[in-house]
Amino acid sequence: MSGPLPWSLRTTEIPQTGLHKTVLATEAERSSVARALGLVSCEAIDADYTVRALGAGRYRLAGTLRARVTQACVATLEPIAQEIAEVFEVQFWPPGALTETGEEEVEVSSVPDVEPIDHGTIEVGRVVFETLSAALDPYPRKSGATLEWQDPESAEEPGASGPFAALKKLKDQT
């Protein structure tokens, strides 16, 4: 895998009784995640997960992601520390077992997340990365932070903004 977290398992490595694993991201992996997600920094990422065979070449990956990251405030650009704890569960099926749902209506919450097993590999790192990405605050804002933006063109003249300011500028040009 070429993603920020190259954690993968070969299906041949998974015993019939299942596999339990805890993985800690290295400094290089954390830096790669921070770059990919536009973070100020990524201090820690760890995943504790279990992979179990479901039969017919299918597997269930379930676990917990824990991370400490720093994002920039959207108003002040000051760093904001964030701790994340998320649960994930995904089923991996052989490519031939993935079928289209067709025309029938299916409730989204009733269908498990299903990913293909690509070349006999379960991409744990991709699942962890996507879970982390979805858990991030898209607009982090420091408590009490406000954005006081002013149009640079109207900054010279007080009262130069409003619905008639643009018309006045046009009138002055003629």
mmCIF file of C-alpha atoms in Angstrom:
data_model
loop_
_atom_site.group_PDB
_atom_site.id
_atom_site.type_symbol
_atom_site.label_atom_id
_atom_site.label_comp_id
_atom_site.label_asym_id
_atom_site.label_seq_id
_atom_site.Cartn_x
_atom_site.Cartn_y
_atom_site.Cartn_z
ATOM 1 C CA MET A 1 0.000 0.000 0.000
ATOM 2 C CA SER A 2 1.278 3.461 -0.790
ATOM 3 C CA GLY A 3 -0.941 5.415 1.660
ATOM 4 C CA PRO A 4 0.163 7.196 4.827
ATOM 5 C CA LEU A 5 -0.385 4.091 6.983
ATOM 6 C CA PRO A 6 0.978 1.060 5.111
ATOM 7 C CA TRP A 7 -0.512 -1.457 7.529
ATOM 8 C CA SER A 8 -1.806 -4.528 5.762
ATOM 9 C CA LEU A 9 -2.385 -8.194 6.447
ATOM 10 C CA ARG A 10 -2.148 -11.096 4.066
ATOM 11 C CA THR A 11 -5.192 -13.309 4.464
ATOM 12 C CA THR A 12 -2.814 -16.262 4.743
ATOM 13 C CA GLU A 13 -1.422 -14.722 7.983
ATOM 14 C CA ILE A 14 -4.821 -14.822 9.707
ATOM 15 C CA PRO A 15 -5.373 -17.966 11.792
ATOM 16 C CA GLN A 16 -8.778 -19.653 11.730
ATOM 17 C CA THR A 17 -9.322 -18.486 15.325
ATOM 18 C CA GLY A 18 -8.724 -14.862 14.336
ATOM 19 C CA LEU A 19 -5.950 -12.374 14.888
ATOM 20 C CA HIS A 20 -5.697 -9.608 17.494
ATOM 21 C CA LYS A 21 -3.158 -6.861 16.946
ATOM 22 C CA THR A 22 -2.144 -3.440 18.274
ATOM 23 C CA VAL A 23 -0.229 -1.133 15.934
ATOM 24 C CA LEU A 24 1.485 2.155 16.807
ATOM 25 C CA ALA A 25 2.297 4.619 14.033
ATOM 26 C CA THR A 26 5.948 5.499 13.567
ATOM 27 C CA GLU A 27 7.144 9.103 13.427
ATOM 28 C CA ALA A 28 7.420 8.899 9.624
ATOM 29 C CA GLU A 29 3.863 7.515 9.350
ATOM 30 C CA ARG A 30 2.506 10.259 11.646
ATOM 31 C CA SER A 31 4.262 12.930 9.554
ATOM 32 C CA SER A 32 2.788 11.422 6.403
ATOM 33 C CA VAL A 33 -0.708 11.447 7.946
ATOM 34 C CA ALA A 34 -0.289 15.086 9.052
ATOM 35 C CA ARG A 35 0.715 16.109 5.512
ATOM 36 C CA ALA A 36 -2.101 14.134 3.886
ATOM 37 C CA LEU A 37 -4.763 15.598 6.190
ATOM 38 C CA GLY A 38 -3.387 19.157 6.421
ATOM 39 C CA LEU A 39 -2.715 18.926 10.157
ATOM 40 C CA VAL A 40 -0.257 21.053 12.105
ATOM 41 C CA SER A 41 1.038 17.815 13.629
ATOM 42 C CA CYS A 42 0.097 14.274 14.533
ATOM 43 C CA GLU A 43 1.455 13.275 17.922
ATOM 44 C CA ALA A 44 0.097 9.718 18.170
ATOM 45 C CA ILE A 45 -1.927 7.121 16.296
ATOM 46 C CA ASP A 46 -2.607 3.621 17.480
ATOM 47 C CA ALA A 47 -5.097 0.995 16.453
ATOM 48 C CA ASP A 48 -6.211 -2.038 18.409
ATOM 49 C CA TYR A 49 -8.076 -4.461 16.169
ATOM 50 C CA THR A 50 -9.239 -8.008 15.556
ATOM 51 C CA VAL A 51 -9.610 -9.784 12.219
ATOM 52 C CA ARG A 52 -11.818 -12.869 12.082
ATOM 53 C CA ALA A 53 -12.729 -15.174 9.212
ATOM 54 C CA LEU A 54 -16.440 -15.165 8.368
ATOM 55 C CA GLY A 55 -16.265 -18.030 5.870
ATOM 56 C CA ALA A 56 -16.385 -18.077 2.076
ATOM 57 C CA GLY A 57 -13.168 -16.037 1.944
ATOM 58 C CA ARG A 58 -14.701 -13.136 3.895
ATOM 59 C CA TYR A 59 -13.174 -11.399 6.908
ATOM 60 C CA ARG A 60 -14.371 -8.936 9.550
ATOM 61 C CA LEU A 61 -12.013 -6.187 10.754
ATOM 62 C CA ALA A 62 -13.146 -4.437 13.938
ATOM 63 C CA GLY A 63 -11.240 -2.227 16.303
ATOM 64 C CA THR A 64 -10.559 1.096 17.945
ATOM 65 C CA LEU A 65 -8.486 4.007 16.701
ATOM 66 C CA ARG A 66 -6.903 6.455 19.129
ATOM 67 C CA ALA A 67 -5.068 9.557 17.960
ATOM 68 C CA ARG A 68 -3.727 12.885 19.197
ATOM 69 C CA VAL A 69 -3.534 15.554 16.515
ATOM 70 C CA THR A 70 -3.121 19.313 16.287
ATOM 71 C CA GLN A 71 -5.176 21.325 13.812
ATOM 72 C CA ALA A 72 -5.086 25.051 13.019
ATOM 73 C CA CYS A 73 -8.016 27.207 14.139
ATOM 74 C CA VAL A 74 -9.958 28.409 11.086
ATOM 75 C CA ALA A 75 -10.269 31.916 12.557
ATOM 76 C CA THR A 76 -6.907 32.592 14.222
ATOM 77 C CA LEU A 77 -4.649 29.811 12.866
ATOM 78 C CA GLU A 78 -3.653 29.017 16.460
ATOM 79 C CA PRO A 79 -2.975 25.325 17.166
ATOM 80 C CA ILE A 80 -5.820 23.270 18.623
ATOM 81 C CA ALA A 81 -5.049 19.895 20.179
ATOM 82 C CA GLN A 82 -7.618 17.168 19.618
ATOM 83 C CA GLU A 83 -7.900 13.637 20.992
ATOM 84 C CA ILE A 84 -9.779 11.145 18.871
ATOM 85 C CA ALA A 85 -11.190 7.763 19.819
ATOM 86 C CA GLU A 86 -13.252 6.010 17.151
ATOM 87 C CA VAL A 87 -14.556 2.503 16.627
ATOM 88 C CA PHE A 88 -14.420 0.944 13.170
ATOM 89 C CA GLU A 89 -15.827 -2.204 11.606
ATOM 90 C CA VAL A 90 -15.424 -3.306 8.004
ATOM 91 C CA GLN A 91 -15.945 -6.572 6.192
ATOM 92 C CA PHE A 92 -13.524 -7.637 3.478
ATOM 93 C CA TRP A 93 -14.832 -9.882 0.723
ATOM 94 C CA PRO A 94 -13.169 -11.469 -2.291
ATOM 95 C CA PRO A 95 -13.751 -9.308 -5.402
ATOM 96 C CA GLY A 96 -16.062 -11.920 -6.965
ATOM 97 C CA ALA A 97 -18.313 -11.910 -3.883
ATOM 98 C CA LEU A 98 -19.075 -8.193 -4.166
ATOM 99 C CA THR A 99 -22.439 -7.794 -5.849
ATOM 100 C CA GLU A 100 -24.517 -4.853 -6.933
ATOM 101 C CA THR A 101 -27.597 -4.125 -4.830
ATOM 102 C CA GLY A 102 -29.641 -3.625 -8.002
ATOM 103 C CA GLU A 103 -32.861 -1.636 -8.028
ATOM 104 C CA GLU A 104 -34.031 -2.678 -4.576
ATOM 105 C CA GLU A 105 -34.050 -0.157 -1.747
ATOM 106 C CA VAL A 106 -31.609 -0.873 1.071
ATOM 107 C CA GLU A 107 -31.346 0.998 4.354
ATOM 108 C CA VAL A 108 -27.757 2.213 4.571
ATOM 109 C CA SER A 109 -27.391 1.429 8.279
ATOM 110 C CA SER A 110 -28.449 -2.191 7.678
ATOM 111 C CA VAL A 111 -25.623 -2.918 5.236
ATOM 112 C CA PRO A 112 -22.119 -3.473 6.641
ATOM 113 C CA ASP A 113 -19.196 -1.566 5.157
ATOM 114 C CA VAL A 114 -17.718 -3.999 2.645
ATOM 115 C CA GLU A 115 -14.317 -3.616 0.988
ATOM 116 C CA PRO A 116 -12.644 -5.893 -1.549
ATOM 117 C CA ILE A 117 -9.720 -8.103 -0.623
ATOM 118 C CA ASP A 118 -7.108 -6.899 -3.083
ATOM 119 C CA HIS A 119 -4.486 -9.514 -4.046
ATOM 120 C CA GLY A 120 -5.073 -11.442 -0.816
ATOM 121 C CA THR A 121 -4.437 -8.340 1.327
ATOM 122 C CA ILE A 122 -6.591 -6.594 3.919
ATOM 123 C CA GLU A 123 -5.676 -2.893 4.024
ATOM 124 C CA VAL A 124 -5.944 -2.107 7.738
ATOM 125 C CA GLY A 125 -4.000 1.168 7.394
ATOM 126 C CA ARG A 126 -6.427 2.556 4.830
ATOM 127 C CA VAL A 127 -9.397 1.828 7.107
ATOM 128 C CA VAL A 128 -7.642 3.482 10.076
ATOM 129 C CA PHE A 129 -6.646 6.508 7.961
ATOM 130 C CA GLU A 130 -10.189 6.949 6.605
ATOM 131 C CA THR A 131 -11.652 6.606 10.109
ATOM 132 C CA LEU A 132 -9.261 9.279 11.397
ATOM 133 C CA SER A 133 -10.016 11.554 8.450
ATOM 134 C CA ALA A 134 -13.772 11.288 9.038
ATOM 135 C CA ALA A 135 -13.371 11.968 12.781
ATOM 136 C CA LEU A 136 -11.487 15.261 12.367
ATOM 137 C CA ASP A 137 -13.303 18.513 13.002
ATOM 138 C CA PRO A 138 -13.658 20.053 9.522
ATOM 139 C CA TYR A 139 -13.717 23.602 10.951
ATOM 140 C CA PRO A 140 -11.697 23.622 14.167
ATOM 141 C CA ARG A 141 -12.252 26.825 16.121
ATOM 142 C CA LYS A 142 -10.499 27.834 19.310
ATOM 143 C CA SER A 143 -12.911 28.699 22.101
ATOM 144 C CA GLY A 144 -13.916 32.358 21.804
ATOM 145 C CA ALA A 145 -12.130 32.888 18.487
ATOM 146 C CA THR A 146 -13.791 35.237 16.030
ATOM 147 C CA LEU A 147 -12.911 36.223 12.516
ATOM 148 C CA GLU A 148 -12.948 39.966 12.000
ATOM 149 C CA TRP A 149 -12.450 40.243 8.284
ATOM 150 C CA GLN A 150 -12.732 43.526 6.439
ATOM 151 C CA ASP A 151 -12.677 44.037 2.683
ATOM 152 C CA PRO A 152 -9.320 45.716 1.919
ATOM 153 C CA GLU A 153 -10.924 47.983 -0.705
ATOM 154 C CA SER A 154 -13.494 49.341 1.706
ATOM 155 C CA ALA A 155 -10.999 49.721 4.553
ATOM 156 C CA GLU A 156 -9.948 53.199 3.340
ATOM 157 C CA GLU A 157 -13.378 54.787 3.614
ATOM 158 C CA PRO A 158 -15.717 54.181 6.544
ATOM 159 C CA GLY A 159 -19.203 53.410 5.296
ATOM 160 C CA ALA A 160 -17.859 52.329 1.916
ATOM 161 C CA SER A 161 -19.565 48.988 2.152
ATOM 162 C CA GLY A 162 -23.177 48.147 1.626
ATOM 163 C CA PRO A 163 -25.522 47.775 -1.297
ATOM 164 C CA PHE A 164 -24.927 51.264 -2.714
ATOM 165 C CA ALA A 165 -21.124 51.374 -2.323
ATOM 166 C CA ALA A 166 -20.534 49.549 -5.616
ATOM 167 C CA LEU A 167 -22.940 51.888 -7.438
ATOM 168 C CA LYS A 168 -21.154 54.940 -6.000
ATOM 169 C CA LYS A 169 -17.815 53.591 -7.260
ATOM 170 C CA LEU A 170 -19.267 53.153 -10.737
ATOM 171 C CA LYS A 171 -20.749 56.667 -10.710
ATOM 172 C CA ASP A 172 -17.401 58.151 -9.608
ATOM 173 C CA GLN A 173 -15.622 56.422 -12.522
ATOM 174 C CA THR A 174 -17.840 58.032 -15.189
#
